[in-house]
Amino acid sequence: MAAPGTRSFSLSGLLPAQTSLEYALLDAVTQQEKDSLVYQYLQKVDSWEQDLSMPEFPEGLEWLNTEGPISVYKDLCGKVVVLDFFTYCCINCIHLLPDLHALEHTYSDKDGLLVVGVHSAKFPNEKVLDNVKSAVLRYNITHPVVNDADASLWQELEVSCWPTLVILGPRGNMLFSLMGEGHKDKLFLYTSIALKYYKDRGQIRDKTVGIKLFKDSLPPSPLLFPGKVIVDHVTDRLVIADTGHHRILVVWKNGQIQYSIGGPNPGRKDGTFSESTFNSPQGVAIMNNVIYVADTENHLIRKIDLEAEIVSTVAGIGIQGTDKDGGAKGEQQPISSPWDVVFGTSGSEVQRNDILWIAMAGTHQIWALLLDSGKLPKKNELKKDTCVRFAGSGNEENRNNAYPHKAGFAQPSGLSLASEEPWSCLFVADSESSTVRTVSLKDGAVKHLVGGERDPMNLFAFGDVDGVGINAKLQHPLGVTWDKKKSLLYVADSYNHKIKVVDPKTKNCLTLAGTGDASNISSSFTESTFNEPGGLCIGENGRLLYVADTNNHQIKVMDLETKTISVLPVIKSENSVVDGRFLLYKQKTLPKLPKSAPRISLSPVTASPGQTLQFKLRLDLPSGTKLTKEVPSCWFLTAEGNEWLFQGQLSSGEIENIFSQPTISLQIPVNNALLSKSENKAKNLLKQVLSFLICR
């Protein structure tokens, strides 16, 4: 069927008839009555003299999960089509995906149904195809997606909010629209009756659309979209939310895995480490061998006991909640998309970490889970396990207010605590307002720190500008971490692909690392690149920053003294038992170099136990030089007579790209007999010969 061209209309043409239908459905009691009302509605719409026709997809748009571009009036003819107008940052759009997954599980292409995602970006970063690809992978979207970067269809149909669903009939005729989330029952009702109505009229065609899943081309990776990372300062470990693999990793700082909990597939089950499951976990917090997890897409807070090796649920009921006040016991309290967690202290004089603060992205609020009986600012004594709203009205706004319940957040996604004076606050990465905000631990007052603008309703005041306070601009920041020693706040400015630093005293916000390009280069702060970093934490007494470089599937290590960045190698020993794909650590055989091989002597280095050294490879090769694919290039670290220096660390690796040469990290062991004999000897031990070999 030829495209109708001029016969396209905005969604407002559906409004009178669909509004009448929805009022009638409110009075319907039985399912049969509802089905009949929708069937009659379709008869009415189908009898209109002129269809409300969907405009054709513009030529030249980029498609994912298909064998090629799709035409409304060729490929989709004879189908009932659900168009999902979404932008991948939006929590409401994320909430809608399970409904679409369930619909696709119920009705297939052969039944006459097809879902098509129409990505209509909010942020400039979301217009880039590679970033949309990452989102399609991250959220396991398996239906066709078109990247409408200029939002041409959005504008032509006069769509007004994310998400919006538009249901089409087999002629490309618009039948229904659903704005926002929470319409699963209507989605299933309208779709099922539309399929029945048009099958009765012989208009549904058994024709398949060529699907080619982008995820099938994804290479193996030890991490998949890691969202957050945190340091356990007591035991010298890292906890990583390996979000795309639906698991939590506990690793030593050399990257060796101690525990892998959950994964590789999503699920919602408590129990032992081998049987427990998560669904896209994000924020993590560790204390006394216990990890608390923001199990985001399960709408739960989980507790991992590393000693008992047991996972349990401490808040949430496993389905998305709409309650914006809370106050029930944790396991009875519905919550919505918790994105980050951090420990805090109640109003008691003793610092005891008896509160778990929660960035509740789904309801645009900050909540608290009482780990012991205690008191929140401006609240009475609360019982242990109470889960309650602390700040935020639940309206999606950039509204600051002295009264915490009147303030408004917009998808808060990162938390960090500064309990000491004069700060005594929570720092909040408020992603959709592109701001960093503070919440007072004394009275709950919410204040602006950097980014955004003064109009609380404007959630489009984003950019990439270093500056002071409101003159600084961020783009969808997802993570913050507080350096108590230096009184500085580090920010994962996610959609600008940068790490920034904020002085809360002056409100000055500056770029610390990242060029702004979405790529993967580990070098100096000024030359390195990130790809939507989602979380970060401070370690080694303020000397290192660990960054969850989400779309690069890596944990980056930023040395704040040397101003260099390296990659944490996530590895497992041959006898470790973990789920999923990891680098299996096997020591390469050290080759013998010819006597003529050049040797470069470096100056001695003074090092302390626990310190991380970095070897930066900088080969100046002739123009046009390429690596031979069939003969791998590699690097080796050796320390003859002092092999203990490597203690399970990666001492060899491959050089994959001549234009992105590796930075190799080596952490000096802390617990070693040689080091314990003499602190002076420990500090000068690295003056012994440490060889760095490069081989072809």
XYZ file of C-alpha atoms in Angstrom:
696
model
C 0.000 0.000 0.000
C 1.361 3.404 -0.925
C 2.050 5.876 1.841
C -0.862 8.330 2.136
C 1.502 11.299 2.217
C -0.705 14.268 3.091
C -3.167 12.223 5.155
C -1.083 12.317 8.350
C -2.366 13.968 11.512
C -1.253 14.665 15.068
C -2.251 12.524 18.012
C -4.765 15.179 19.062
C -7.121 13.760 16.440
C -7.568 10.657 18.599
C -8.285 12.568 21.784
C -12.113 13.054 21.642
C -12.962 9.452 20.746
C -10.363 7.849 23.046
C -11.386 10.061 25.970
C -15.006 8.901 25.586
C -13.793 5.287 25.510
C -11.733 5.674 28.669
C -14.640 7.241 30.576
C -16.850 4.331 29.501
C -14.204 1.821 30.635
C -14.308 3.315 34.129
C -17.905 2.121 34.458
C -17.283 -1.326 32.966
C -17.250 -4.160 35.495
C -16.455 -7.360 33.660
C -13.668 -8.114 31.191
C -16.312 -8.917 28.589
C -17.759 -5.411 28.935
C -14.305 -3.846 28.512
C -13.541 -5.972 25.467
C -16.866 -5.027 23.899
C -16.321 -1.296 24.468
C -12.909 -1.384 22.803
C -14.273 -3.452 19.893
C -17.051 -0.899 19.368
C -14.503 1.929 19.551
C -12.463 0.286 16.787
C -15.575 -0.094 14.655
C -16.179 3.624 15.056
C -12.591 4.657 14.296
C -12.426 2.258 11.356
C -15.542 3.788 9.849
C -14.127 7.307 9.734
C -14.091 8.742 6.258
C -10.366 9.334 6.527
C -7.759 7.457 8.550
C -5.578 9.246 11.064
C -2.488 8.011 9.281
C 0.976 7.623 10.652
C 3.608 9.545 8.666
C 6.275 7.436 6.999
C 9.627 7.020 8.755
C 11.925 9.655 7.216
C 14.606 8.394 4.875
C 18.154 8.161 6.158
C 17.329 7.308 9.768
C 19.574 4.782 11.527
C 17.994 1.468 12.585
C 18.954 -1.134 15.169
C 17.860 -4.774 15.538
C 16.756 -4.951 11.900
C 18.228 -6.109 8.629
C 17.543 -2.659 7.167
C 15.239 0.366 7.312
C 11.539 -0.306 7.919
C 8.644 1.296 6.057
C 5.294 1.912 7.729
C 3.418 1.232 4.491
C 5.477 -1.675 3.178
C 6.988 -3.691 6.016
C 4.365 -2.900 8.662
C 1.339 -3.253 6.436
C -0.940 -5.961 7.868
C 0.435 -5.591 11.419
C -0.781 -4.065 14.647
C 2.191 -1.925 15.639
C 3.079 -0.409 19.000
C 5.376 2.603 18.610
C 7.326 3.447 21.751
C 8.542 7.056 21.748
C 11.326 6.980 24.335
C 14.638 8.467 25.392
C 17.009 6.084 27.095
C 17.882 8.240 30.116
C 14.278 8.522 31.274
C 13.280 6.417 34.287
C 9.629 6.416 33.145
C 10.729 4.970 29.794
C 12.763 2.334 31.649
C 9.686 1.477 33.742
C 7.684 0.862 30.558
C 10.098 -1.700 29.089
C 8.901 -4.669 31.234
C 5.352 -4.021 29.965
C 6.583 -4.119 26.368
C 8.650 -7.260 27.056
C 5.532 -8.941 28.492
C 3.451 -7.872 25.495
C 6.023 -9.276 23.066
C 6.120 -12.503 25.048
C 2.313 -12.810 24.717
C 1.954 -11.820 21.040
C 4.584 -12.396 18.376
C 5.210 -11.149 14.875
C 3.365 -14.228 13.626
C 0.322 -13.176 15.663
C 0.390 -9.856 13.851
C 2.070 -7.675 16.509
C 5.296 -5.708 16.234
C 6.810 -3.216 18.679
C 9.040 -0.479 17.263
C 11.051 1.857 19.450
C 11.300 5.446 18.217
C 14.228 6.947 20.083
C 13.632 10.684 20.463
C 16.523 12.116 22.452
C 16.320 14.607 25.303
C 20.076 15.135 25.691
C 22.551 15.775 22.845
C 24.536 12.733 23.977
C 21.496 10.543 23.369
C 21.360 11.458 19.696
C 24.564 9.526 18.977
C 23.848 6.090 17.473
C 26.601 4.302 19.431
C 25.083 5.528 22.685
C 21.627 4.358 21.616
C 23.215 0.992 20.763
C 24.587 0.758 24.305
C 21.152 1.505 25.746
C 19.518 -1.138 23.527
C 22.019 -3.670 24.866
C 21.787 -2.490 28.462
C 18.000 -2.763 28.581
C 17.795 -5.942 26.485
C 15.602 -4.346 23.827
C 15.049 -6.922 21.087
C 12.508 -5.153 18.858
C 13.440 -2.728 16.058
C 14.590 0.725 17.178
C 14.934 3.779 14.964
C 17.180 6.646 16.020
C 15.083 9.718 15.227
C 17.849 12.058 16.387
C 16.056 15.214 15.236
C 12.722 14.043 16.714
C 10.979 14.620 13.381
C 8.227 12.049 14.049
C 7.825 13.357 17.599
C 7.214 16.845 16.247
C 4.972 15.792 13.371
C 2.703 13.789 15.685
C 2.933 16.469 18.391
C 4.071 14.000 21.043
C 4.372 15.807 24.355
C 6.062 13.500 26.861
C 8.355 10.501 27.393
C 7.256 7.760 27.115
C 4.359 7.843 24.670
C 2.914 4.755 23.014
C 1.046 4.938 19.712
C -0.854 1.859 18.527
C -1.307 1.527 14.769
C -3.686 -0.610 12.762
C -2.708 -2.665 9.703
C -3.089 0.311 7.319
C -0.749 2.529 9.315
C -3.866 4.072 10.845
C -3.485 5.451 14.367
C -5.824 3.825 16.873
C -4.714 4.706 20.404
C -2.111 6.716 22.296
C -0.930 6.184 25.868
C 1.149 8.844 27.591
C 3.461 8.128 30.527
C 3.965 4.874 32.411
C 1.583 2.644 34.348
C -0.827 1.708 31.546
C -0.072 -2.004 31.243
C -3.713 -3.098 31.495
C -4.817 -0.658 28.808
C -1.871 -1.589 26.584
C -2.815 -5.272 26.697
C -6.540 -4.537 26.331
C -6.177 -2.226 23.340
C -3.605 -4.421 21.593
C -5.416 -7.726 22.052
C -8.767 -6.362 20.831
C -7.095 -4.616 17.875
C -5.536 -7.942 16.848
C -8.895 -9.695 17.161
C -10.805 -6.931 15.337
C -8.514 -6.868 12.318
C -8.137 -10.658 12.201
C -11.935 -10.883 11.998
C -11.688 -8.667 8.923
C -8.813 -10.596 7.348
C -6.453 -7.639 7.479
C -3.686 -9.236 9.573
C -0.918 -10.653 7.380
C 1.432 -13.496 8.267
C 4.525 -11.616 7.205
C 7.733 -11.391 9.193
C 9.958 -8.359 9.535
C 13.685 -9.017 9.230
C 15.141 -8.892 12.750
C 18.884 -8.869 13.359
C 19.674 -8.431 17.030
C 22.517 -6.057 17.725
C 23.355 -7.901 20.947
C 24.425 -10.956 18.935
C 27.524 -9.003 17.855
C 28.574 -8.116 21.410
C 32.087 -9.415 22.181
C 32.771 -11.264 25.467
C 33.626 -8.960 28.362
C 34.420 -9.573 32.049
C 32.146 -6.629 32.936
C 28.992 -5.503 31.187
C 27.778 -1.951 31.789
C 29.085 -1.686 35.363
C 26.993 0.994 37.082
C 28.649 1.637 40.437
C 31.814 0.814 42.384
C 32.692 1.267 46.060
C 35.803 0.722 48.196
C 35.841 -1.367 51.371
C 38.459 0.634 53.279
C 38.809 -2.024 55.977
C 39.596 -5.080 53.856
C 41.192 -3.447 50.805
C 38.505 -4.696 48.411
C 36.238 -3.222 45.760
C 32.553 -3.987 45.290
C 31.369 -3.644 41.694
C 27.778 -3.564 40.473
C 28.226 -5.543 37.245
C 24.864 -4.251 36.107
C 24.619 -5.824 32.657
C 25.543 -9.250 34.048
C 23.006 -8.798 36.882
C 25.540 -9.562 39.602
C 27.724 -8.139 42.328
C 31.481 -8.700 42.270
C 33.787 -8.436 45.250
C 37.347 -8.076 43.996
C 40.747 -7.370 45.443
C 42.332 -4.143 44.302
C 44.534 -6.041 41.872
C 41.338 -7.108 40.103
C 41.211 -10.718 41.288
C 37.693 -11.847 42.108
C 36.854 -13.002 45.612
C 33.075 -13.383 45.189
C 30.683 -13.340 42.243
C 27.084 -13.114 43.464
C 24.118 -13.521 41.114
C 24.003 -13.429 37.317
C 24.517 -13.874 34.520
C 20.763 -13.650 33.858
C 18.238 -11.397 35.626
C 16.070 -12.766 38.408
C 14.688 -12.100 41.881
C 15.721 -14.741 44.360
C 17.225 -14.718 47.847
C 19.442 -17.469 49.179
C 23.004 -18.656 48.881
C 25.464 -16.978 46.551
C 25.035 -19.728 43.962
C 21.224 -19.466 43.835
C 20.540 -15.758 44.428
C 19.748 -13.428 41.516
C 19.484 -9.685 40.821
C 18.054 -7.511 38.055
C 20.306 -4.673 36.866
C 21.761 -3.751 40.270
C 23.227 -0.267 40.642
C 24.301 1.315 43.958
C 26.334 -0.655 46.522
C 27.519 0.104 50.059
C 29.705 -2.122 52.260
C 30.302 -2.164 56.017
C 31.400 -4.956 58.387
C 31.346 -7.621 55.659
C 27.777 -6.728 54.701
C 26.870 -5.229 51.329
C 23.631 -3.378 50.641
C 22.532 -3.299 47.001
C 20.114 -1.084 45.094
C 18.536 -3.877 43.023
C 17.126 -1.352 40.600
C 14.860 -3.226 38.211
C 13.596 -5.527 40.960
C 12.628 -2.419 42.976
C 14.366 -3.885 46.023
C 17.136 -3.220 48.509
C 19.128 -6.416 49.002
C 21.581 -7.410 51.726
C 24.624 -9.591 51.066
C 26.224 -11.201 54.119
C 29.754 -12.123 53.041
C 30.421 -14.256 56.116
C 27.227 -16.319 55.925
C 27.279 -16.138 52.085
C 23.551 -15.352 52.055
C 21.511 -12.802 50.096
C 18.272 -11.436 51.592
C 15.745 -8.680 50.855
C 15.471 -5.799 53.323
C 13.205 -3.350 51.470
C 10.706 -3.493 48.624
C 8.147 -6.071 47.516
C 9.555 -6.890 44.072
C 7.188 -4.782 42.003
C 7.319 -1.079 41.232
C 5.740 1.002 43.969
C 3.946 4.337 43.695
C 3.917 5.253 47.400
C 5.683 8.584 47.880
C 5.575 8.679 51.689
C 6.596 5.244 52.978
C 6.840 4.434 56.660
C 6.208 0.690 56.575
C 8.661 -2.019 57.524
C 11.217 -2.519 54.771
C 9.991 -5.825 53.350
C 6.406 -4.525 53.309
C 7.202 -1.139 51.763
C 6.866 -0.831 47.949
C 9.688 1.224 46.411
C 10.555 2.336 42.881
C 13.876 1.981 41.051
C 16.436 2.615 43.807
C 19.612 3.783 42.031
C 22.200 4.375 44.751
C 22.751 3.758 48.459
C 25.104 5.164 51.116
C 25.460 4.700 54.867
C 24.641 7.483 57.320
C 24.020 8.209 60.981
C 20.743 9.121 62.689
C 20.329 11.968 65.143
C 22.191 10.092 67.883
C 25.466 11.560 69.119
C 27.341 8.322 68.409
C 28.492 7.778 64.796
C 27.131 4.293 64.139
C 26.038 4.118 60.468
C 22.484 3.131 61.338
C 20.788 4.586 58.251
C 20.926 3.527 54.627
C 20.173 6.551 52.448
C 18.552 5.651 49.114
C 18.405 7.610 45.850
C 14.883 6.602 44.792
C 15.086 7.476 41.109
C 11.645 6.070 40.295
C 9.767 8.517 42.549
C 12.323 11.363 42.345
C 13.028 11.294 46.071
C 15.605 10.535 48.773
C 14.551 7.775 51.175
C 15.986 6.239 54.320
C 16.067 2.657 55.578
C 16.606 2.460 59.342
C 19.185 -0.245 60.078
C 18.557 0.372 63.779
C 16.059 2.426 65.741
C 16.858 6.094 65.319
C 15.691 9.555 64.408
C 15.721 11.484 61.150
C 15.805 15.297 61.018
C 12.362 16.766 61.738
C 10.952 13.304 62.465
C 10.063 11.378 65.594
C 11.887 8.246 66.703
C 11.586 5.523 64.066
C 11.750 1.772 64.558
C 14.411 -0.463 63.063
C 13.690 -1.565 59.451
C 11.410 1.418 58.752
C 11.670 2.557 55.136
C 10.499 6.130 54.651
C 10.721 9.175 52.373
C 13.145 11.810 53.680
C 13.252 14.492 50.968
C 11.402 15.207 47.735
C 7.734 15.743 46.964
C 7.728 13.092 44.254
C 7.216 15.690 41.527
C 9.939 15.657 38.883
C 11.461 19.089 39.456
C 14.633 20.997 40.185
C 13.118 22.624 43.261
C 15.170 23.598 46.296
C 13.401 24.237 49.581
C 14.100 24.561 53.295
C 11.329 22.014 53.855
C 12.524 18.627 52.544
C 9.052 17.384 51.575
C 8.447 20.461 49.402
C 11.695 20.102 47.469
C 11.709 18.377 44.104
C 14.277 16.076 42.498
C 14.501 14.719 38.973
C 15.702 11.121 38.929
C 18.381 11.258 41.670
C 20.978 8.671 40.707
C 24.073 9.162 42.881
C 24.692 9.769 46.595
C 27.668 10.582 48.764
C 27.841 11.552 52.428
C 29.816 14.332 54.123
C 28.912 13.836 57.764
C 31.567 16.166 59.166
C 31.179 19.885 59.861
C 30.698 22.298 58.278
C 29.087 20.190 55.535
C 26.859 17.679 57.340
C 24.963 16.810 54.168
C 24.167 14.341 51.454
C 25.437 15.205 47.983
C 22.979 14.162 45.264
C 23.661 13.671 41.550
C 20.251 14.701 40.234
C 20.514 13.347 36.717
C 17.476 14.684 34.854
C 17.950 18.251 36.141
C 21.688 17.976 35.364
C 22.560 19.317 38.803
C 24.354 18.381 41.982
C 22.290 19.193 45.079
C 22.779 18.943 48.839
C 20.416 17.675 51.529
C 21.172 18.872 55.061
C 21.525 16.144 57.668
C 20.466 18.664 60.329
C 17.119 19.880 59.018
C 16.649 18.241 55.590
C 16.932 21.505 53.642
C 17.628 20.914 49.948
C 20.024 23.355 48.276
C 21.643 23.850 44.899
C 25.371 23.267 44.438
C 26.201 23.304 40.701
C 24.472 22.972 37.340
C 20.920 23.523 36.136
C 19.150 26.854 36.477
C 16.838 28.720 38.846
C 13.546 27.775 37.189
C 12.521 24.593 39.041
C 10.460 23.368 36.086
C 13.248 23.635 33.509
C 14.923 20.230 33.217
C 16.723 21.183 29.994
C 19.423 23.447 31.469
C 22.300 21.139 30.599
C 25.662 21.614 28.914
C 29.377 21.176 29.438
C 30.701 24.317 31.063
C 33.227 24.708 33.864
C 32.187 27.476 36.218
C 30.736 28.479 39.551
C 27.351 27.367 40.848
C 24.562 27.879 38.369
C 27.008 29.003 35.673
C 28.538 25.521 35.622
C 26.729 23.087 33.352
C 26.534 19.290 33.501
C 24.764 16.700 31.334
C 22.915 13.927 33.187
C 25.408 13.255 36.038
C 24.956 9.818 37.620
C 27.591 9.617 40.357
C 29.244 11.631 43.142
C 31.900 10.787 45.760
C 33.205 12.892 48.643
C 36.889 13.248 49.476
C 36.849 14.011 53.199
C 40.602 14.639 53.324
C 40.592 17.368 50.658
C 36.965 18.538 51.136
C 36.293 18.039 47.421
C 33.424 16.395 45.581
C 34.079 14.329 42.453
C 31.277 14.030 39.888
C 30.674 11.499 37.116
C 29.347 13.895 34.474
C 28.026 10.940 32.575
C 26.691 12.307 29.300
C 29.675 14.654 28.935
C 31.965 11.618 29.368
C 34.005 13.450 31.993
C 34.994 13.370 35.639
C 34.639 16.772 37.280
C 35.625 18.139 40.665
C 33.597 20.563 42.786
C 34.773 22.684 45.699
C 31.580 23.004 47.772
C 32.972 26.041 49.599
C 33.300 28.127 46.424
C 30.880 26.097 44.239
C 33.577 26.004 41.588
C 33.183 23.077 39.172
C 36.097 22.073 36.918
C 36.845 19.252 34.484
C 39.354 16.862 36.020
C 39.641 14.164 33.345
C 38.174 13.247 29.989
C 38.234 15.008 26.652
C 34.469 14.816 26.196
C 34.724 12.206 23.449
C 32.849 8.955 24.026
C 35.718 6.539 23.536
C 38.171 4.412 25.508
C 41.664 5.831 26.002
C 43.565 5.399 29.271
C 46.401 7.868 29.502
C 46.884 11.211 31.241
C 43.899 13.075 32.663
C 43.896 15.481 29.718
C 44.171 12.759 27.052
C 41.961 10.023 28.530
C 38.382 9.378 27.521
C 35.316 7.785 29.122
C 31.952 6.574 27.850
C 29.028 7.470 30.106
C 30.736 6.825 33.466
C 27.995 5.958 35.958
C 29.676 5.845 39.356
C 32.897 6.545 41.202
C 34.478 6.267 44.639
C 37.530 7.566 46.467
C 40.239 5.198 47.690
C 43.748 4.966 49.123
C 43.224 7.890 51.480
C 42.251 10.235 48.699
C 44.964 9.255 46.226
C 42.914 7.139 43.807
C 39.520 7.434 42.176
C 37.819 4.260 40.951
C 35.395 4.957 38.096
C 32.691 2.678 36.716
C 33.182 3.512 33.024
C 29.831 2.051 32.124
C 29.710 1.915 28.328
C 33.378 0.892 28.135
C 32.594 -2.092 30.419
C 35.554 -1.251 32.654
C 36.642 0.038 36.026
C 39.119 2.862 35.508
C 41.694 3.804 38.161
C 42.542 7.509 38.354
C 45.755 8.364 40.195
C 45.219 11.877 41.548
C 48.942 12.328 42.212
C 50.408 11.247 38.864
C 47.328 12.437 36.902
C 47.184 9.169 34.966
C 44.433 6.634 34.335
C 44.657 2.856 34.043
C 42.207 -0.017 33.678
C 41.537 -2.434 36.535
C 41.943 -5.974 35.108
C 39.009 -8.073 36.372
C 40.441 -11.578 36.512
C 39.869 -14.924 38.171
C 42.309 -17.647 39.072
C 41.977 -21.028 37.390
C 40.374 -22.663 40.423
C 37.839 -19.915 41.212
C 34.166 -20.655 40.551
C 32.200 -17.692 39.247
C 29.407 -17.134 36.760
C 29.709 -15.395 33.418
C 32.592 -14.268 31.314
C 35.864 -13.245 32.948
C 39.472 -12.969 31.997
C 41.054 -16.232 33.034
C 44.465 -15.414 34.457
C 47.117 -17.637 32.897
C 50.690 -16.466 33.065
C 52.184 -16.192 29.598
C 55.526 -17.843 28.925
C 58.255 -15.236 29.058
C 60.104 -15.255 25.728
C 63.865 -14.999 25.415
C 64.964 -11.738 23.910
C 68.012 -11.547 21.656
C 71.101 -9.937 23.124
C 70.741 -7.160 20.585
C 67.345 -6.127 21.977
C 67.519 -2.537 23.261
C 67.314 -1.998 27.017
C 66.204 1.311 28.472
C 67.221 2.097 32.055
C 64.764 4.022 34.195
C 65.474 5.994 37.345
C 64.907 4.197 40.679
C 61.460 4.575 42.217
C 60.648 4.955 45.904
C 57.447 3.115 46.758
C 55.390 2.330 49.856
C 53.372 -0.796 50.686
C 49.947 -0.567 49.087
C 51.037 2.026 46.531
C 50.133 1.527 42.878
C 52.831 2.109 40.267
C 52.043 2.716 36.634
C 54.131 1.853 33.583
C 53.100 3.873 30.552
C 54.032 2.445 27.169
C 54.845 5.109 24.600
C 56.202 3.646 21.351
C 57.100 6.192 18.685
C 56.771 4.168 15.500
C 57.047 5.201 11.861
C 53.935 6.460 10.115
C 51.835 3.654 8.647
C 53.083 1.014 11.114
C 50.483 -1.661 11.881
C 50.316 -4.618 14.256
C 50.284 -8.057 12.647
C 46.995 -9.704 13.619
C 48.348 -13.231 13.279
C 51.284 -12.534 15.636
C 50.015 -11.033 18.923
C 52.049 -8.226 20.466
C 52.416 -8.420 24.229
C 54.023 -6.907 27.311
C 55.591 -8.559 30.389
C 56.635 -7.424 33.844
C 59.453 -9.331 35.546
C 61.209 -8.976 38.896
C 63.872 -11.652 39.192
C 64.176 -12.891 42.754
C 61.246 -10.720 43.858
C 58.312 -12.436 42.154
C 56.213 -11.804 45.299
C 55.797 -8.244 43.995
C 53.161 -9.525 41.574
C 51.134 -11.554 44.153
C 48.295 -12.666 41.880
C 48.407 -9.536 39.758
C 48.411 -9.464 35.994
C 52.063 -9.400 34.890
C 51.492 -9.837 31.158
C 49.027 -8.803 28.519
C 48.445 -8.065 24.858
C 48.889 -4.819 22.959
C 45.766 -4.634 20.829
C 45.914 -1.139 19.386
C 49.024 0.757 18.435
C 47.172 4.045 18.845
C 45.915 3.203 22.349
C 49.002 1.832 24.051
C 48.518 0.356 27.522
C 49.144 1.800 30.949
C 50.109 -1.106 33.236
C 49.368 -0.895 36.951
C 51.253 -2.733 39.706
C 50.212 -2.494 43.326
C 52.981 -3.060 45.886
C 51.708 -5.781 48.280
C 50.977 -4.773 51.857
C 51.049 -8.118 53.650
C 54.374 -9.674 52.815
C 57.140 -10.952 55.036
C 59.773 -8.999 53.138
C 57.859 -5.782 53.653
C 57.240 -6.341 57.331
C 60.948 -6.618 58.176
C 61.726 -2.992 57.683
C 59.658 0.020 56.665
C 62.728 1.653 55.165
C 63.421 -1.443 53.103
C 59.781 -1.428 51.976
C 59.997 2.146 50.819
C 63.116 1.535 48.750
C 62.522 -2.014 47.573
C 61.496 -0.922 44.106
C 64.990 0.437 43.557
C 65.813 -3.151 42.661
C 65.581 -4.056 39.003
C 62.026 -4.298 37.696
C 62.081 -5.140 34.032
C 59.459 -4.135 31.510
C 59.623 -6.268 28.374
C 57.810 -5.718 25.091
C 57.629 -8.632 22.662
C 56.318 -9.502 19.220
